[in-house]
């Protein structure tokens, strides 16, 4: 006698044997008990979750006559009457299964519908089951619409698909739709234990846990992998043989990698990656297992009491969760997910794996290069860095005073190390700012010598810049300021007239106007790369051409109100208004209510008043 695979041998024969689909079983059971039977059902879900199984059980429930032949419609088919046994064996005349993947034309559907005019021969109902219904052609869907909407009282349609998005809405509106969900690994594991106990096969719990995770919610995949593991392990399921069969990575390697990343040990990271290469373990599986462990660590960090005591790896996961900060855990998780998608782009997946791991180490907050410091590199020589800056010396020795008529363009000075917070009203390094006071007007400035103008940068301003300690955090929302609206209008005019382009435009958009006076403006940018001498000079020239005869000074700091942030806020406001307009439209609401229409995310775009439709 030929061997029957586990997926077919242990296919559920009744609703009580179904696993992991209680919501569908409950709905169908109540409908069968109360007699509220619909004429068309649509079962959706991924592969191996029970769509065909549910349709066969439903057909048996509709046609079961009981062991004595006097039974009626029931939610618990007997399994011994002729109708039940014939449906299980696939030879029941009144139960027809059509594979739409290979019979997708209108001719095949018409041939099926021609049988609808004849009453059942053996059973109580005719049941037409169309599997992978989304594969039917448009003409085939149209051919079955009328019969699907008003079939004879003895005919029931059962449709199954893994892709309901491809089924026309005219078909969906004629069916009761049930979504069979992917099964949790714990549910799959519990069922595998019962199956192997019935088969008298010894299995280690850790091995079954690997198979349950590898099944990814499909019970059929889990049983097929179990069959393969039994053959691979000569009748036994051991964790080492199952891991070798699946090509999965031992969690000990994953724990070692995360531990090394938490401690910033690059040598251990590279050595572990080389070990994975030598053993031929999957790079994608490594990143996948790391993502699983990092996800559990994040849960433990948020909910410390959520640890599963039955998991043998719970103690090690809890130790790493305490070792790695929560923000770094989230960063590593995100990089692992993105890195897995990049493995196929590299010529060698192990080299790609090493690069992903090194990226995790490089992006570790506060990570330092071997023997290095947190200071940023500059173009200054050590001798020049050791000498006091002439701008700073002059700023401390001289009182604030305006520049001469032909000042030297200021050069923004950025400290090498992160600066400490200064008290309110303190001036940034390299700038000497005086506050314009109407009650005490500034005295006329004395002539400034060439040496002084080269050393001193003095910008008279109307409002002094705020302390760096009060600046918004990076990525913070827009914080409107008094000068922000004015600077936004100026930059919009420059961009509209194409007076600034490329890096100069970015400098204008990303900067914040901190303070301004009649002839001196102070800007602040976050990125030092934007603060180049050529960009400042070109932006200053563009402003002068636009009628703003000012001298620019640029400092480095956090920006809370820039033209770019204002543009983003305006665009977001327009987008929300457009989405609200569409969602509240009566016609759109009628389409969503009557035909189940859905608004595709990202398809709504605001239209500018001056734009012409294409």
mmCIF file of N, CA and C in Angstrom, residues 195-241:
data_model
loop_
_atom_site.group_PDB
_atom_site.id
_atom_site.type_symbol
_atom_site.label_atom_id
_atom_site.label_comp_id
_atom_site.label_asym_id
_atom_site.label_seq_id
_atom_site.Cartn_x
_atom_site.Cartn_y
_atom_site.Cartn_z
ATOM 1 N N UNK A 195 -0.190 14.988 16.021
ATOM 2 C CA UNK A 195 0.004 14.152 14.834
ATOM 3 C C UNK A 195 1.138 13.162 15.050
ATOM 4 N N UNK A 196 2.265 13.630 15.579
ATOM 5 C CA UNK A 196 3.414 12.737 15.775
ATOM 6 C C UNK A 196 3.153 11.731 16.891
ATOM 7 N N UNK A 197 2.350 12.104 17.868
ATOM 8 C CA UNK A 197 1.972 11.129 18.894
ATOM 9 C C UNK A 197 1.133 10.019 18.280
ATOM 10 N N UNK A 198 0.236 10.373 17.340
ATOM 11 C CA UNK A 198 -0.552 9.340 16.662
ATOM 12 C C UNK A 198 0.303 8.496 15.733
ATOM 13 N N UNK A 199 1.367 9.059 15.209
ATOM 14 C CA UNK A 199 2.269 8.323 14.311
ATOM 15 C C UNK A 199 3.368 7.581 15.066
ATOM 16 N N UNK A 200 3.433 7.757 16.399
ATOM 17 C CA UNK A 200 4.477 7.116 17.215
ATOM 18 C C UNK A 200 5.881 7.503 16.740
ATOM 19 N N UNK A 201 6.062 8.798 16.468
ATOM 20 C CA UNK A 201 7.353 9.315 16.032
ATOM 21 C C UNK A 201 7.904 10.181 17.152
ATOM 22 N N UNK A 202 9.142 9.889 17.575
ATOM 23 C CA UNK A 202 9.776 10.672 18.622
ATOM 24 C C UNK A 202 10.252 12.000 18.043
ATOM 25 N N UNK A 203 9.955 13.082 18.748
ATOM 26 C CA UNK A 203 10.332 14.413 18.271
ATOM 27 C C UNK A 203 10.720 15.277 19.455
ATOM 28 N N UNK A 204 11.807 16.020 19.288
ATOM 29 C CA UNK A 204 12.217 16.968 20.313
ATOM 30 C C UNK A 204 11.382 18.245 20.188
ATOM 31 N N UNK A 205 10.965 18.819 21.320
ATOM 32 C CA UNK A 205 10.144 20.048 21.245
ATOM 33 C C UNK A 205 10.828 21.175 20.480
ATOM 34 N N UNK A 206 12.156 21.319 20.645
ATOM 35 C CA UNK A 206 12.855 22.388 19.936
ATOM 36 C C UNK A 206 12.810 22.170 18.428
ATOM 37 N N UNK A 207 12.855 20.914 17.987
ATOM 38 C CA UNK A 207 12.774 20.623 16.559
ATOM 39 C C UNK A 207 11.399 20.975 16.006
ATOM 40 N N UNK A 208 10.363 20.633 16.749
ATOM 41 C CA UNK A 208 9.009 20.983 16.304
ATOM 42 C C UNK A 208 8.810 22.497 16.305
ATOM 43 N N UNK A 209 9.456 23.181 17.244
ATOM 44 C CA UNK A 209 9.334 24.635 17.269
ATOM 45 C C UNK A 209 9.968 25.255 16.017
ATOM 46 N N UNK A 210 11.080 24.684 15.553
ATOM 47 C CA UNK A 210 11.697 25.169 14.316
ATOM 48 C C UNK A 210 10.781 24.956 13.119
ATOM 49 N N UNK A 211 10.141 23.792 13.051
ATOM 50 C CA UNK A 211 9.236 23.510 11.931
ATOM 51 C C UNK A 211 8.029 24.433 11.983
ATOM 52 N N UNK A 212 7.497 24.670 13.173
ATOM 53 C CA UNK A 212 6.325 25.542 13.306
ATOM 54 C C UNK A 212 6.643 26.956 12.845
ATOM 55 N N UNK A 213 7.845 27.434 13.148
ATOM 56 C CA UNK A 213 8.216 28.774 12.688
ATOM 57 C C UNK A 213 8.457 28.797 11.183
ATOM 58 N N UNK A 214 9.056 27.727 10.657
ATOM 59 C CA UNK A 214 9.352 27.690 9.223
ATOM 60 C C UNK A 214 8.084 27.564 8.389
ATOM 61 N N UNK A 215 6.997 27.048 8.953
ATOM 62 C CA UNK A 215 5.744 26.892 8.200
ATOM 63 C C UNK A 215 5.104 28.225 7.876
ATOM 64 N N UNK A 216 5.382 29.262 8.648
ATOM 65 C CA UNK A 216 4.862 30.610 8.407
ATOM 66 C C UNK A 216 3.339 30.631 8.312
ATOM 67 N N UNK A 217 2.687 29.984 9.247
ATOM 68 C CA UNK A 217 1.238 30.053 9.338
ATOM 69 C C UNK A 217 0.485 29.036 8.521
ATOM 70 N N UNK A 218 1.156 28.177 7.743
ATOM 71 C CA UNK A 218 0.498 27.183 6.896
ATOM 72 C C UNK A 218 0.603 25.811 7.546
ATOM 73 N N UNK A 219 -0.540 25.201 7.860
ATOM 74 C CA UNK A 219 -0.513 23.872 8.454
ATOM 75 C C UNK A 219 -0.053 22.830 7.447
ATOM 76 N N UNK A 220 -0.413 22.980 6.182
ATOM 77 C CA UNK A 220 0.041 22.026 5.181
ATOM 78 C C UNK A 220 1.555 22.073 5.035
ATOM 79 N N UNK A 221 2.136 23.279 5.044
ATOM 80 C CA UNK A 221 3.592 23.383 4.973
ATOM 81 C C UNK A 221 4.237 22.740 6.186
ATOM 82 N N UNK A 222 3.631 22.902 7.352
ATOM 83 C CA UNK A 222 4.190 22.312 8.564
ATOM 84 C C UNK A 222 4.188 20.790 8.485
ATOM 85 N N UNK A 223 3.088 20.193 8.010
ATOM 86 C CA UNK A 223 3.026 18.739 7.898
ATOM 87 C C UNK A 223 3.957 18.226 6.807
ATOM 88 N N UNK A 224 4.106 18.985 5.723
ATOM 89 C CA UNK A 224 5.038 18.573 4.670
ATOM 90 C C UNK A 224 6.481 18.626 5.172
ATOM 91 N N UNK A 225 6.832 19.671 5.915
ATOM 92 C CA UNK A 225 8.169 19.748 6.490
ATOM 93 C C UNK A 225 8.393 18.640 7.508
ATOM 94 N N UNK A 226 7.346 18.287 8.240
ATOM 95 C CA UNK A 226 7.471 17.182 9.193
ATOM 96 C C UNK A 226 7.748 15.870 8.473
ATOM 97 N N UNK A 227 7.049 15.629 7.365
ATOM 98 C CA UNK A 227 7.328 14.438 6.552
ATOM 99 C C UNK A 227 8.779 14.423 6.102
ATOM 100 N N UNK A 228 9.264 15.560 5.632
ATOM 101 C CA UNK A 228 10.640 15.639 5.164
ATOM 102 C C UNK A 228 11.622 15.433 6.314
ATOM 103 N N UNK A 229 11.319 15.996 7.473
ATOM 104 C CA UNK A 229 12.217 15.845 8.618
ATOM 105 C C UNK A 229 12.259 14.405 9.115
ATOM 106 N N UNK A 230 11.118 13.706 9.052
ATOM 107 C CA UNK A 230 11.110 12.288 9.462
ATOM 108 C C UNK A 230 12.004 11.473 8.540
ATOM 109 N N UNK A 231 11.917 11.738 7.238
ATOM 110 C CA UNK A 231 12.776 11.010 6.300
ATOM 111 C C UNK A 231 14.240 11.407 6.473
ATOM 112 N N UNK A 232 14.498 12.677 6.714
ATOM 113 C CA UNK A 232 15.870 13.154 6.867
ATOM 114 C C UNK A 232 16.507 12.616 8.149
ATOM 115 N N UNK A 233 15.707 12.471 9.207
ATOM 116 C CA UNK A 233 16.232 12.013 10.484
ATOM 117 C C UNK A 233 16.034 10.540 10.762
ATOM 118 N N UNK A 234 15.690 9.754 9.720
ATOM 119 C CA UNK A 234 15.519 8.301 9.866
ATOM 120 C C UNK A 234 14.479 7.968 10.932
ATOM 121 N N UNK A 235 13.360 8.660 10.859
ATOM 122 C CA UNK A 235 12.263 8.329 11.756
ATOM 123 C C UNK A 235 12.245 9.115 13.045
ATOM 124 N N UNK A 236 13.197 10.011 13.266
ATOM 125 C CA UNK A 236 13.227 10.815 14.484
ATOM 126 C C UNK A 236 13.438 12.287 14.121
ATOM 127 N N UNK A 237 12.873 13.143 14.952
ATOM 128 C CA UNK A 237 13.008 14.584 14.734
ATOM 129 C C UNK A 237 13.874 15.161 15.840
ATOM 130 N N UNK A 238 15.129 15.419 15.503
ATOM 131 C CA UNK A 238 16.062 16.030 16.442
ATOM 132 C C UNK A 238 16.390 17.446 15.984
ATOM 133 N N UNK A 239 16.687 18.293 16.954
ATOM 134 C CA UNK A 239 16.839 19.704 16.639
ATOM 135 C C UNK A 239 18.012 19.945 15.685
ATOM 136 N N UNK A 240 19.101 19.193 15.812
ATOM 137 C CA UNK A 240 20.255 19.403 14.938
ATOM 138 C C UNK A 240 19.942 19.005 13.502
ATOM 139 N N UNK A 241 19.287 17.864 13.330
ATOM 140 C CA UNK A 241 18.960 17.408 11.971
ATOM 141 C C UNK A 241 17.916 18.313 11.331
#
